[in-house]
Amino acid sequence: MRKIYDFLEQDTRAAGATRVLISTAFILIIWQLVSLVVTNRLLLVPPLEVATALVREFQQGAMATNAWATVTAVVSSFIVSVMIGVAIGLALASSRFLSLTGGPVLSALNSVPIIALAPLFVAWLGLGFASKFVLVLLVAVFPVVVTTEAGLRATDKPLIEAAQSFNASRWQIFTTVTFPYALPFIVSGVRVAWARALVGIVVAEFFGSFAGFGFAIMSASQTFDTARVLGYVILLGAMGLIGSVAFAALERRLAPWRLE
Amino acid sequence: MKPHLQIRAVDKTFNRAGKASVEALRGIDLSIAEGEFVSIVGASGSGKSTLLRIIDGLLAPTAGSVLVDGQLVRRPGADRAMVFQQDSLLPWKTVTENVGYGLTLAHKPKEEVARIAQRFVDLTGLRGFEGHYPHQLSGGMRQRVNVARALAVDPRILLLDEPFAALDAQTREIMQTELLSIWQSTRKTVLLITHQIDEAVFLSDRVVVFSARPGQVREEVTVDLPRPRTLALKREPAFVALVDHIWKLIEAEVRAGVEQGA
């Protein structure tokens, strides 16, 4: 037992993969057991049936159509929201006036559940790409704004003082001290933004689209096709997980000193 | 000797919004000759670090002036470099990159930065650690990088702000002897701030004793102990007598500070 723990605690790829495998297997077993008890297939279907439904969707080409619609909208909007978020964060951190006047407005907007405005966006921008793009942008931009500003403001004073003592210009202090210091903060904001973007895209697709994972989940649930609903939910979960793992790895790479 | 670094009637008062202003320094006059090693000691609250920042050009004096070779100091310049007490190394840069940081900021060509950085890496005993990051180094090694970074810009005056305060006693003594040998080989003018009286006496030609709140020069003590000095000097009666003399000058203020919980 001791040896197993020693192995699992390691910071290696093999150990990490084993941890994921074990927890996945655990969930699958519980799921299988629960579906033996809950026999109403409208409520719950066992893992294997979900897998079969996914394979069928893949073979019929529906999955590719939906994936294309969702991924293009969410990725393009996500990239734009990160760029806008960093830009706004920079502006807030570099101008006291902006942070005093714009900061409260932004935090008020941040606490509004923008997702609830989805039907309105569909009414304004129509069914399809535009409404999805704007909704994802609005939900994903805030975490990036907040962490960019916080990261830029968090820079250790002694680091700035040392740069000043070498006669660094304001621009040099930004490029060699404050921005590198803020980068891991920004990436952590980006990680949150990705999770929010996925929620945004699904809700946007619930209300206004003819393709996409959200649309597929909606239409499958209207025909009580629980296997297909769960299949697409799992696909969305995988997208979230991949993003989260990738950005966490990037964060560690950018700031190894914060771990020790 | 003509004064190389001259501090003339420097006052510094900090005005903080909504709070009482604090007088940190009053009427500081000091002359330091080229190649001289001078230390400032004093109880906490004597404005030592503030004076060092004024000399470096990071802070402006409220009144008075700082002159280097007759030139008024307005901002940090290439003729002065500072070694900080805290960790002020860039955590995402390697030892070599940190040592070359000042040169990079001065837009020196890459090959030149690398060549000079290597020279000071060698001089400060960091050879073999060139590719390490600060968090992979011990406190003593990090302060070597700090010293090397300041020396790399080839300043005429080296300003050290309690550089060894965070180190354990043994490492501190090693670093003191290394600083001495670096000073002897480079012949910089050095101004050191410290709260370790024995450190000040061991290293310096002259020890300036500050009184606290506001910081004022209480006495200048000339240390005419022979050089080169080794750690054995710290057990000589003449050395102990000097340390004792300086301690008596600041003892009352240090005790008052301890009682105030400062």
Coordinates of C-alpha atoms in Angstrom, one line a residue:
Chain A
M1 CA 0.0 0.0 0.0
R2 CA 2.8 2.4 1.0
K3 CA 4.5 1.8 -2.4
I4 CA 1.2 2.6 -4.3
Y5 CA 0.9 5.9 -2.4
D6 CA 4.6 6.8 -3.1
F7 CA 4.0 6.2 -6.8
L8 CA 0.7 8.1 -7.0
E9 CA 2.2 11.1 -5.2
Q10 CA 4.9 11.5 -7.8
D11 CA 4.9 14.5 -10.1
T12 CA 5.4 12.4 -13.2
R13 CA 3.2 11.9 -16.3
A14 CA 2.7 8.2 -15.6
A15 CA 1.6 9.0 -12.0
G16 CA -0.8 11.7 -13.2
A17 CA -2.3 9.5 -15.9
T18 CA -2.8 6.7 -13.4
R19 CA -4.6 9.1 -11.0
V20 CA -6.9 10.1 -13.8
L21 CA -7.5 6.6 -14.9
I22 CA -8.4 5.4 -11.4
S23 CA -10.8 8.2 -10.8
T24 CA -12.4 7.7 -14.2
A25 CA -12.8 4.0 -13.6
F26 CA -14.3 4.8 -10.2
I27 CA -16.9 7.1 -11.7
L28 CA -17.8 4.6 -14.4
I29 CA -18.3 1.8 -11.9
I30 CA -20.6 4.0 -9.7
W31 CA -22.5 5.1 -12.8
Q32 CA -23.0 1.4 -13.9
L33 CA -24.1 0.4 -10.4
V34 CA -26.6 3.3 -10.1
S35 CA -28.0 2.5 -13.6
L36 CA -28.7 -1.1 -12.4
V37 CA -30.9 0.4 -9.6
V38 CA -32.5 3.2 -11.7
T39 CA -33.9 1.2 -14.5
N40 CA -36.0 4.0 -16.1
R41 CA -33.9 4.7 -19.2
L42 CA -35.4 8.2 -19.6
L43 CA -33.7 9.2 -16.4
L44 CA -30.4 7.4 -16.7
V45 CA -28.6 5.2 -19.2
P46 CA -25.6 3.1 -18.5
P47 CA -22.1 4.2 -19.7
L48 CA -22.0 1.7 -22.6
E49 CA -25.2 2.9 -24.2
V50 CA -23.9 6.5 -24.0
A51 CA -20.7 5.4 -25.8
T52 CA -22.8 3.6 -28.5
A53 CA -24.9 6.8 -29.0
L54 CA -21.7 8.8 -29.4
V55 CA -20.3 6.3 -32.0
R56 CA -23.6 6.5 -33.9
E57 CA -23.5 10.3 -33.9
F58 CA -19.9 10.2 -35.2
Q59 CA -20.8 7.7 -38.0
Q60 CA -23.8 9.7 -39.1
G61 CA -21.7 12.9 -39.3
A62 CA -23.9 14.8 -36.9
M63 CA -21.1 15.0 -34.4
A64 CA -18.7 16.7 -36.9
T65 CA -21.4 19.3 -37.8
N66 CA -22.1 20.1 -34.2
A67 CA -18.4 20.1 -33.2
W68 CA -17.6 22.5 -36.0
A69 CA -20.4 24.9 -35.1
T70 CA -19.5 24.9 -31.4
V71 CA -15.7 24.9 -31.6
T72 CA -15.4 27.7 -34.2
A73 CA -17.8 29.9 -32.2
V74 CA -16.3 29.3 -28.8
V75 CA -12.6 29.3 -29.8
S76 CA -12.8 32.5 -31.9
S77 CA -14.9 34.3 -29.2
F78 CA -12.6 33.0 -26.5
I79 CA -9.4 34.3 -28.2
V80 CA -11.0 37.7 -28.8
S81 CA -12.2 37.9 -25.2
V82 CA -8.7 37.1 -23.9
M83 CA -7.2 39.9 -26.0
I84 CA -9.9 42.4 -25.0
G85 CA -9.7 41.3 -21.4
V86 CA -5.9 41.8 -21.2
A87 CA -6.2 45.2 -22.9
I88 CA -8.9 46.4 -20.5
G89 CA -6.8 45.0 -17.5
L90 CA -3.8 46.9 -18.8
A91 CA -5.7 50.1 -19.1
L92 CA -7.2 49.7 -15.6
A93 CA -3.8 48.9 -14.1
S94 CA -2.0 51.8 -15.8
S95 CA -4.5 54.5 -15.2
R96 CA -5.7 55.5 -11.7
F97 CA -8.5 57.5 -13.2
L98 CA -9.8 54.6 -15.3
S99 CA -9.6 52.1 -12.4
L100 CA -11.5 54.5 -10.1
T101 CA -14.2 55.3 -12.6
G102 CA -14.4 52.2 -14.8
G103 CA -13.6 49.6 -12.1
P104 CA -17.0 49.8 -10.2
V105 CA -18.9 49.6 -13.5
L106 CA -17.0 46.5 -14.5
S107 CA -17.4 44.8 -11.2
A108 CA -21.2 45.6 -11.3
L109 CA -21.4 44.1 -14.8
N110 CA -19.4 41.1 -13.6
S111 CA -21.9 40.4 -10.9
V112 CA -24.9 40.5 -13.4
P113 CA -25.7 37.1 -14.6
I114 CA -25.1 37.9 -18.3
I115 CA -26.0 34.4 -19.2
A116 CA -29.7 35.3 -18.4
L117 CA -29.6 37.8 -21.3
A118 CA -29.1 35.0 -23.8
P119 CA -32.7 35.1 -25.2
L120 CA -32.2 38.9 -25.7
F121 CA -29.0 38.5 -27.6
V122 CA -30.7 35.9 -29.9
A123 CA -33.5 38.4 -30.5
W124 CA -30.9 41.2 -31.3
L125 CA -28.4 39.2 -33.3
G126 CA -30.4 36.3 -34.7
L127 CA -29.8 32.6 -34.6
G128 CA -26.3 31.5 -35.2
F129 CA -22.7 32.6 -35.0
A130 CA -23.1 36.3 -34.0
S131 CA -25.3 35.8 -30.9
K132 CA -23.1 32.9 -29.7
F133 CA -19.9 35.0 -30.3
V134 CA -21.2 38.0 -28.3
L135 CA -22.5 36.0 -25.4
V136 CA -19.3 34.0 -24.9
L137 CA -17.3 37.2 -25.2
L138 CA -19.3 38.9 -22.4
V139 CA -19.1 36.0 -20.0
A140 CA -15.4 35.1 -20.7
V141 CA -13.9 38.6 -20.7
F142 CA -14.3 39.5 -17.0
P143 CA -12.0 36.9 -15.3
V144 CA -9.3 38.0 -17.7
V145 CA -9.8 41.7 -16.9
V146 CA -9.7 41.1 -13.2
T147 CA -6.7 38.8 -13.1
T148 CA -4.7 41.0 -15.5
E149 CA -5.3 44.1 -13.4
A150 CA -4.6 42.2 -10.1
G151 CA -1.4 40.6 -11.5
L152 CA 0.0 43.9 -12.8
R153 CA -0.7 45.6 -9.4
A154 CA 0.7 42.7 -7.4
T155 CA 4.3 43.0 -8.6
D156 CA 6.8 43.0 -5.7
K157 CA 7.8 46.5 -5.0
P158 CA 11.5 45.6 -4.5
L159 CA 11.6 44.3 -8.0
I160 CA 10.4 47.6 -9.4
E161 CA 12.7 49.5 -7.1
A162 CA 15.7 47.5 -8.4
A163 CA 14.8 48.2 -12.0
Q164 CA 14.4 51.9 -11.2
S165 CA 17.8 51.9 -9.5
F166 CA 19.2 50.7 -12.8
N167 CA 17.6 53.7 -14.4
A168 CA 14.9 51.6 -16.2
S169 CA 12.3 53.5 -18.2
R170 CA 8.6 53.0 -17.5
W171 CA 8.3 50.9 -20.6
Q172 CA 11.3 48.8 -19.6
I173 CA 9.8 48.3 -16.1
F174 CA 6.6 47.1 -17.8
T175 CA 8.3 44.7 -20.2
T176 CA 10.9 43.3 -17.9
V177 CA 9.2 43.4 -14.5
T178 CA 5.4 44.0 -14.2
F179 CA 4.2 42.1 -17.3
P180 CA 6.3 38.9 -16.8
Y181 CA 5.2 39.0 -13.1
A182 CA 1.5 39.3 -14.1
L183 CA 1.6 36.6 -16.8
P184 CA 0.9 33.6 -14.6
F185 CA -2.0 35.6 -13.0
I186 CA -3.4 36.3 -16.5
V187 CA -3.2 32.6 -17.4
S188 CA -5.1 31.7 -14.4
G189 CA -7.8 34.1 -15.5
V190 CA -7.7 32.6 -18.9
R191 CA -8.3 29.2 -17.4
V192 CA -11.5 30.5 -15.6
A193 CA -12.5 32.3 -18.8
W194 CA -12.4 29.0 -20.8
A195 CA -14.7 27.3 -18.4
R196 CA -17.1 30.2 -18.5
A197 CA -16.9 30.3 -22.3
L198 CA -18.1 26.7 -22.5
V199 CA -21.1 27.5 -20.3
G200 CA -21.8 30.6 -22.5
I201 CA -21.7 28.6 -25.7
V202 CA -24.0 25.9 -24.5
V203 CA -26.6 28.4 -23.2
A204 CA -26.4 30.4 -26.4
E205 CA -26.9 27.3 -28.4
F206 CA -29.9 26.3 -26.3
F207 CA -31.7 29.4 -27.3
G208 CA -30.5 30.3 -30.7
S209 CA -28.9 27.9 -33.2
F210 CA -29.4 25.0 -35.6
A211 CA -26.1 23.3 -34.8
G212 CA -23.7 22.8 -32.0
F213 CA -23.4 20.7 -28.9
G214 CA -25.9 22.9 -27.0
F215 CA -28.4 22.5 -29.8
A216 CA -27.8 18.7 -29.9
I217 CA -28.4 18.4 -26.2
M218 CA -31.5 20.5 -26.4
S219 CA -33.0 18.5 -29.3
A220 CA -32.0 15.1 -27.9
S221 CA -33.6 16.0 -24.6
Q222 CA -36.8 17.0 -26.3
T223 CA -37.0 13.5 -27.9
F224 CA -36.0 11.9 -24.5
D225 CA -32.8 10.6 -26.0
T226 CA -30.9 10.6 -22.7
A227 CA -28.0 8.6 -24.1
R228 CA -27.3 11.3 -26.7
V229 CA -27.7 14.1 -24.1
L230 CA -25.2 12.5 -21.8
G231 CA -22.8 11.8 -24.7
Y232 CA -22.6 15.5 -25.7
V233 CA -22.3 16.6 -22.1
I234 CA -19.3 14.3 -21.8
L235 CA -17.8 15.8 -24.9
L236 CA -18.2 19.3 -23.4
G237 CA -16.7 18.1 -20.2
A238 CA -13.7 16.8 -22.1
M239 CA -13.3 20.2 -23.8
G240 CA -13.3 21.9 -20.4
L241 CA -10.9 19.4 -18.9
I242 CA -8.4 19.7 -21.8
G243 CA -8.4 23.5 -21.5
S244 CA -8.1 23.4 -17.8
V245 CA -5.2 21.0 -17.8
A246 CA -3.4 22.9 -20.6
F247 CA -3.7 26.3 -18.9
A248 CA -2.7 24.9 -15.5
A249 CA 0.4 23.4 -17.2
L250 CA 1.2 26.8 -18.8
E251 CA 0.8 28.6 -15.5
R252 CA 3.3 26.2 -13.8
R253 CA 5.7 26.7 -16.7
L254 CA 5.5 30.4 -16.5
A255 CA 6.0 30.6 -12.7
P256 CA 7.8 27.6 -11.4
W257 CA 9.1 29.8 -8.4
R258 CA 5.6 30.1 -7.1
L259 CA 5.4 26.4 -6.3
E260 CA 8.4 26.3 -3.9
Chain B
M1 CA 41.6 63.8 -0.5
K2 CA 38.9 65.5 -2.6
P3 CA 35.4 64.3 -1.7
H4 CA 34.1 61.8 -4.3
L5 CA 30.6 61.5 -2.8
Q6 CA 29.3 64.5 -1.0
I7 CA 26.1 64.7 1.1
R8 CA 25.2 68.3 2.0
A9 CA 22.7 69.3 4.6
V10 CA 20.2 66.6 3.5
D11 CA 16.8 66.7 5.2
K12 CA 14.0 64.3 4.4
T13 CA 10.4 64.5 5.7
F14 CA 7.7 62.1 4.6
N15 CA 4.3 63.8 4.2
R16 CA 1.6 61.2 4.3
A17 CA -2.0 62.1 3.4
G18 CA -4.1 62.2 6.5
K19 CA -1.3 61.3 8.9
A20 CA 1.4 63.2 10.8
S21 CA 4.5 63.8 8.7
V22 CA 7.6 61.9 9.7
E23 CA 11.0 63.6 9.8
A24 CA 13.4 60.8 8.7
L25 CA 16.6 62.7 8.2
R26 CA 17.9 66.0 9.6
G27 CA 21.0 67.9 8.4
I28 CA 23.1 65.1 7.1
D29 CA 26.6 66.1 6.1
L30 CA 29.0 63.4 4.9
S31 CA 32.0 63.3 2.6
I32 CA 33.3 60.1 1.2
A33 CA 36.6 59.8 -0.6
E34 CA 37.2 57.7 -3.7
G35 CA 37.9 54.1 -2.9
E36 CA 36.8 54.5 0.7
F37 CA 34.7 51.9 2.5
V38 CA 32.2 53.7 4.8
S39 CA 29.4 52.1 6.9
I40 CA 26.4 53.7 8.5
V41 CA 25.0 52.1 11.6
G42 CA 22.1 53.2 13.8
A43 CA 19.0 52.0 15.5
S44 CA 16.0 51.2 13.4
G45 CA 14.2 54.4 12.5
S46 CA 17.4 56.3 12.0
G47 CA 16.7 56.8 8.3
K48 CA 19.7 54.9 7.1
S49 CA 17.9 53.2 4.2
T50 CA 16.2 56.5 3.3
L51 CA 19.6 58.2 3.0
L52 CA 20.9 55.4 0.7
R53 CA 17.8 55.8 -1.5
I54 CA 18.4 59.5 -1.7
I55 CA 22.0 58.9 -2.7
D56 CA 21.0 56.4 -5.3
G57 CA 18.4 58.9 -6.7
L58 CA 15.3 56.8 -6.0
L59 CA 14.1 59.4 -3.5
A60 CA 14.5 63.2 -3.6
P61 CA 15.7 65.0 -0.5
T62 CA 13.3 67.5 1.1
A63 CA 16.3 69.9 1.4
G64 CA 20.0 69.7 0.7
S65 CA 21.9 67.9 -2.1
V66 CA 23.9 64.9 -3.0
L67 CA 26.9 65.4 -5.3
V68 CA 29.1 62.8 -7.1
D69 CA 32.3 64.4 -8.2
G70 CA 30.6 67.8 -7.9
Q71 CA 27.6 66.7 -10.1
L72 CA 24.2 67.0 -8.5
V73 CA 22.3 63.6 -8.2
R74 CA 18.8 63.9 -9.6
R75 CA 18.0 60.3 -10.5
P76 CA 19.6 56.9 -10.5
G77 CA 22.7 56.8 -12.7
A78 CA 25.4 54.5 -14.1
D79 CA 27.9 55.9 -11.5
R80 CA 26.0 54.3 -8.6
A81 CA 24.6 50.9 -8.1
M82 CA 22.5 49.5 -5.2
V83 CA 22.5 46.1 -3.6
F84 CA 19.2 45.5 -1.9
Q85 CA 18.4 43.7 1.3
Q86 CA 15.3 41.9 0.1
D87 CA 15.1 39.5 -2.8
S88 CA 15.0 41.8 -5.7
L89 CA 16.1 39.3 -8.3
L90 CA 13.8 38.5 -11.2
P91 CA 12.5 35.1 -10.4
W92 CA 12.0 34.2 -14.1
K93 CA 15.5 34.9 -15.1
T94 CA 18.6 32.8 -14.6
V95 CA 21.6 33.8 -12.5
T96 CA 23.5 35.0 -15.6
E97 CA 20.5 36.9 -16.9
N98 CA 20.0 38.6 -13.5
V99 CA 23.6 39.5 -13.3
G100 CA 23.4 41.1 -16.7
Y101 CA 20.0 42.8 -16.0
G102 CA 21.5 46.3 -15.5
L103 CA 23.5 46.0 -18.7
T104 CA 20.5 44.8 -20.7
L105 CA 18.5 47.8 -19.5
A106 CA 21.3 50.0 -20.7
H107 CA 20.9 48.5 -24.2
K108 CA 24.4 46.9 -24.2
P109 CA 24.8 44.3 -27.0
K110 CA 24.0 40.7 -26.1
E111 CA 27.5 39.3 -26.4
E112 CA 28.9 42.1 -24.2
V113 CA 26.3 41.5 -21.6
A114 CA 27.0 37.8 -21.6
R115 CA 30.8 38.3 -21.4
I116 CA 30.6 40.9 -18.5
A117 CA 28.0 38.8 -16.6
Q118 CA 30.2 35.8 -16.8
R119 CA 33.1 37.8 -15.4
F120 CA 31.1 38.8 -12.3
V121 CA 29.6 35.4 -11.9
D122 CA 33.1 34.1 -11.6
L123 CA 34.2 36.9 -9.3
T124 CA 31.4 36.3 -6.8
G125 CA 31.8 32.5 -6.8
L126 CA 28.7 31.7 -8.7
R127 CA 30.4 29.6 -11.3
G128 CA 28.5 26.4 -12.0
F129 CA 25.1 28.1 -11.1
E130 CA 24.8 30.2 -14.3
G131 CA 21.6 28.5 -15.4
H132 CA 20.0 28.3 -12.0
Y133 CA 16.9 30.4 -11.1
P134 CA 16.8 32.4 -7.9
H135 CA 14.4 30.1 -6.1
Q136 CA 16.9 27.2 -6.6
L137 CA 19.6 29.1 -4.7
S138 CA 20.3 29.6 -1.0
G139 CA 20.0 33.0 0.6
G140 CA 23.8 33.5 0.5
M141 CA 24.0 32.6 -3.2
R142 CA 21.1 35.0 -4.0
Q143 CA 22.9 37.8 -2.3
R144 CA 26.0 37.0 -4.4
V145 CA 23.9 37.4 -7.5
N146 CA 22.6 40.7 -6.1
V147 CA 26.2 42.0 -5.5
A148 CA 27.3 40.7 -8.9
R149 CA 24.4 42.5 -10.6
A150 CA 25.4 45.8 -9.1
L151 CA 29.0 45.3 -9.9
A152 CA 28.3 44.4 -13.5
V153 CA 27.3 47.9 -14.5
D154 CA 30.7 49.0 -13.3
P155 CA 29.5 51.7 -10.9
R156 CA 32.0 54.0 -9.2
I157 CA 30.0 53.9 -6.0
L158 CA 28.5 50.7 -4.6
L159 CA 25.5 51.2 -2.2
L160 CA 24.6 48.3 0.0
D161 CA 21.4 48.3 2.0
E162 CA 21.8 45.7 4.8
P163 CA 22.8 43.1 2.2
F164 CA 23.5 40.3 4.6
A165 CA 20.7 40.9 7.1
A166 CA 18.6 38.0 6.0
L167 CA 21.5 35.5 6.2
D168 CA 22.5 33.2 9.1
A169 CA 25.5 34.2 11.1
Q170 CA 28.0 31.8 9.5
T171 CA 27.0 32.7 6.0
R172 CA 27.1 36.4 6.9
E173 CA 30.8 36.1 8.0
I174 CA 31.8 34.3 4.8
M175 CA 30.0 37.0 2.7
Q176 CA 31.7 39.7 4.7
T177 CA 35.2 38.4 3.8
E178 CA 34.1 37.9 0.2
L179 CA 32.9 41.5 0.0
L180 CA 36.2 42.7 1.4
S181 CA 38.2 40.8 -1.2
I182 CA 35.9 42.0 -4.0
W183 CA 36.3 45.6 -2.7
Q184 CA 40.1 45.1 -2.6
S185 CA 40.2 43.9 -6.2
T186 CA 37.8 46.4 -7.7
R187 CA 38.6 49.5 -5.6
K188 CA 35.0 50.8 -5.6
T189 CA 33.8 53.4 -3.2
V190 CA 31.4 51.6 -0.9
L191 CA 28.7 52.9 1.4
L192 CA 27.1 50.1 3.5
I193 CA 24.1 50.3 5.7
T194 CA 23.9 47.7 8.5
H195 CA 22.6 47.1 11.9
Q196 CA 25.5 44.8 12.7
I197 CA 28.1 46.9 14.4
D198 CA 30.8 44.2 14.1
E199 CA 30.1 43.9 10.4
A200 CA 30.5 47.7 10.0
V201 CA 33.8 47.8 12.0
F202 CA 35.2 44.7 10.3
L203 CA 34.6 46.0 6.8
S204 CA 35.0 49.8 7.0
D205 CA 37.6 52.6 7.0
R206 CA 35.0 54.7 8.8
V207 CA 31.8 54.0 10.6
V208 CA 29.2 56.8 10.7
V209 CA 26.9 56.4 13.7
F210 CA 23.3 57.7 13.3
S211 CA 20.9 58.7 16.0
A212 CA 17.2 57.9 15.5
R213 CA 14.0 59.9 14.8
P214 CA 15.1 62.0 13.1
G215 CA 18.2 60.4 11.7
Q216 CA 21.3 62.6 12.4
V217 CA 25.0 62.0 12.4
R218 CA 26.0 61.4 16.0
E219 CA 29.7 60.5 15.5
E220 CA 32.1 59.4 12.8
V221 CA 34.4 56.6 14.0
T222 CA 37.6 56.0 12.1
V223 CA 38.6 52.4 12.0
D224 CA 42.4 52.3 11.7
L225 CA 42.8 48.6 11.9
P226 CA 45.3 47.1 9.5
R227 CA 44.3 45.5 6.1
P228 CA 43.9 43.0 4.7
R229 CA 41.6 41.8 7.5
T230 CA 40.6 38.3 8.3
L231 CA 37.9 37.0 10.6
A232 CA 40.5 36.6 13.4
L233 CA 40.5 40.4 13.7
K234 CA 37.1 40.1 15.3
R235 CA 38.8 38.7 18.5
E236 CA 41.4 41.5 18.8
P237 CA 41.0 43.9 21.7
A238 CA 41.2 46.9 19.5
F239 CA 38.3 45.6 17.4
V240 CA 36.2 44.7 20.4
A241 CA 36.9 48.2 21.9
L242 CA 35.6 49.9 18.7
V243 CA 32.5 47.7 18.6
D244 CA 31.9 48.5 22.3
H245 CA 32.3 52.2 21.8
I246 CA 29.8 52.3 18.9
W247 CA 27.3 50.1 20.8
K248 CA 27.3 52.5 23.7
L249 CA 26.5 55.3 21.3
I250 CA 23.3 53.7 20.1
E251 CA 22.4 51.4 23.0
A252 CA 19.8 53.7 24.6
E253 CA 17.9 54.1 21.3
V254 CA 18.0 50.5 20.4
R255 CA 16.6 49.7 23.8
A256 CA 13.9 52.3 23.4
G257 CA 13.0 50.8 20.0
V258 CA 12.7 47.3 21.5
E259 CA 10.4 48.6 24.2
Q260 CA 8.2 50.3 21.6
G261 CA 8.0 47.0 19.8
A262 CA 9.7 48.5 16.7

